[in-house]
């Protein structure tokens, strides 16, 4: 408890668990200084020195960002660290600088207040824009504002915030620079007011294995630096001012969690094979190249989905062929001859890079998304395919096309690959012979005609994240209808069964790279339906492997039959919980898996 504060009542806040683990400790409230910007009236004599102070603050902020970028390059790689280019550009934006100076001169406003007001106006404009991408940039503005104001007031964070002891970092919103600038060895956990499962912070926290909860609403307003808290990244809760008894409970839960992880880690090197000898390909999904290096430690046999959008979302220009080639080559190299499935660009929907102009649409998820953009951006896809094919000679590459909806589309995509391979051949550049080409089955149309699609390609990969949203007509990012977003819906289970059957009829293997593949409760059903490949988030690999290794394929077949016989989500869910809790009492029996 912070010194001088009276004892507070224990409070529990519920959020979204984004990175598993438990932390108990003092909190550090990150980035609240700008809330205390005060308006002061300058005398005309103070104007020049105030402008000077502002210019200095801008320069210092630039130095900070250079330093952050260098750190980021080391931890998340040069390309991903380009996210800080946007911050530098904002600091150089003449409009922001000129308007601030004008306010200091004309309104006799103090520099911190003038600068905050200019940035607030810009932030309001961005937030009222239709574009989700623009809205997401307001996080960068917030970051810049905090940094510059910090320098004006002389309270800026150092490039790396070093904590004298381990802390739970509590923030209104966690920006990429926050995540990277924090002293990781002393960061116990993240607890964040805003954000969702796919926010930058969530992605980074998972990759960094820092227990994290987001969407907590008012944690950063309620707590002060030095207060004690508990983050439960398994259940998605934050407990403020915990009682002794609660701390004891969570210490024990943490020990159980460590033992659980330790137990699972013992099978990392063993194959994902059922007791009766059926081999399953267990691979991982990755978002950015740095993750590729660690997936073997988790026990994955390769990458089943490399989402290449990140490369395009973190920079203001389209990445060149050479930049992409180097990036893909590095990821492929890290696979050490294990297979890697590179998904071609799936932008549109909620992913809009600033480097290309996607028109504003009424229903972006039903509009220009994935391969639908390739017709208008021929050069962009051509460049990406050239980079992938050139890099393919360094390993075992498969190419996966997103949002396939018809036989015509998969044929078009194959023709693109052939054209690019021919171009490369004419330039005496080599690429992998007969590269494997797959289609994502993530819209109901392609699920229904999966046999026709399969006849055109080498494999299918079921994208349940979208298949659920399109089949059930439930926006995957809309919290109002989140309760209807149900992977256990009989319609989804039937579609999965049919896709696998149809793929097999055509002699192609079928994988799943949507999040449903990472759900341990449904693993037996998916095995029983004959799914050949599970591509799961890296942290889920050990648990899914453990389940695969403890079951028999034949028992999974009858289990899946039974589950497919239920007419409602409730029945499916009740049955899955009942059987899995009993069969895997040591795994599911406690509170170490979010159910
Ligand atoms: C999916 O839709 O299931 C999928 C894996 O793709 P994404 O989540 O990138 O849309
Ligand atoms: Mg998808």
XYZ file of N, CA, C and O and ligand atoms in Angstrom, residues 305 307 309 343 346 351 369 440 442 462-467 476 513-515, ligand 1:
86
model
N 0.422 -20.944 -39.910
C -0.140 -19.677 -40.392
C 0.811 -18.556 -40.014
O 0.993 -18.248 -38.836
N 0.870 -14.820 -40.512
C 0.050 -13.695 -40.993
C 1.004 -12.584 -41.429
O 1.647 -11.967 -40.582
N 0.393 -9.670 -42.626
C -0.111 -8.289 -42.590
C 0.715 -7.362 -41.710
O 0.834 -6.170 -41.969
N 0.759 -17.040 -45.311
C -0.514 -16.581 -45.868
C -0.282 -15.275 -46.603
O 0.369 -14.368 -46.087
N -3.823 -10.447 -46.145
C -5.260 -10.463 -45.838
C -5.623 -9.126 -45.211
O -6.016 -9.052 -44.055
N -8.207 -4.449 -40.927
C -6.771 -4.227 -41.097
C -6.528 -3.348 -42.305
O -6.634 -3.824 -43.445
N -11.568 -7.284 -49.080
C -10.726 -7.920 -48.070
C -10.000 -9.113 -48.683
O -10.551 -9.781 -49.561
N -7.728 -20.967 -47.732
C -8.361 -20.864 -46.420
C -9.839 -21.080 -46.627
O -10.450 -20.509 -47.532
N -12.856 -20.138 -44.952
C -13.309 -19.262 -43.872
C -14.592 -18.528 -44.206
O -15.067 -17.705 -43.432
N -8.749 -24.417 -42.323
C -10.037 -23.853 -41.891
C -9.794 -22.655 -40.971
O -9.147 -22.768 -39.930
N -10.304 -21.508 -41.399
C -10.157 -20.279 -40.609
C -11.424 -20.058 -39.814
O -12.340 -19.363 -40.260
N -11.456 -20.654 -38.614
C -12.721 -20.589 -37.866
C -13.051 -19.186 -37.370
O -14.214 -18.872 -37.139
N -12.031 -18.330 -37.199
C -12.335 -16.983 -36.689
C -13.331 -16.300 -37.617
O -14.294 -15.675 -37.169
N -13.083 -16.424 -38.910
C -14.013 -15.830 -39.869
C -15.175 -16.761 -40.191
O -16.299 -16.303 -40.379
N -14.907 -18.057 -40.239
C -15.998 -18.973 -40.590
C -17.159 -18.823 -39.589
O -18.338 -18.855 -39.971
N -17.063 -10.575 -35.511
C -16.128 -11.134 -34.521
C -15.568 -10.100 -33.559
O -14.995 -10.441 -32.529
N -6.462 -23.224 -38.736
C -5.585 -22.199 -38.152
C -6.371 -21.156 -37.377
O -5.804 -20.223 -36.824
N -7.699 -21.310 -37.328
C -8.501 -20.395 -36.506
C -8.305 -20.730 -35.027
O -7.786 -21.806 -34.688
N -8.732 -19.822 -34.150
C -8.509 -19.991 -32.709
C -9.169 -21.234 -32.124
O -8.776 -21.713 -31.059
C -9.407 -17.082 -39.362
O -10.225 -16.347 -39.904
O -9.716 -18.050 -38.651
C -7.967 -16.816 -39.506
C -7.062 -17.640 -39.047
O -7.613 -15.650 -40.099
P -7.644 -14.230 -39.368
O -7.915 -14.442 -37.915
O -6.330 -13.625 -39.634
O -8.782 -13.543 -40.072
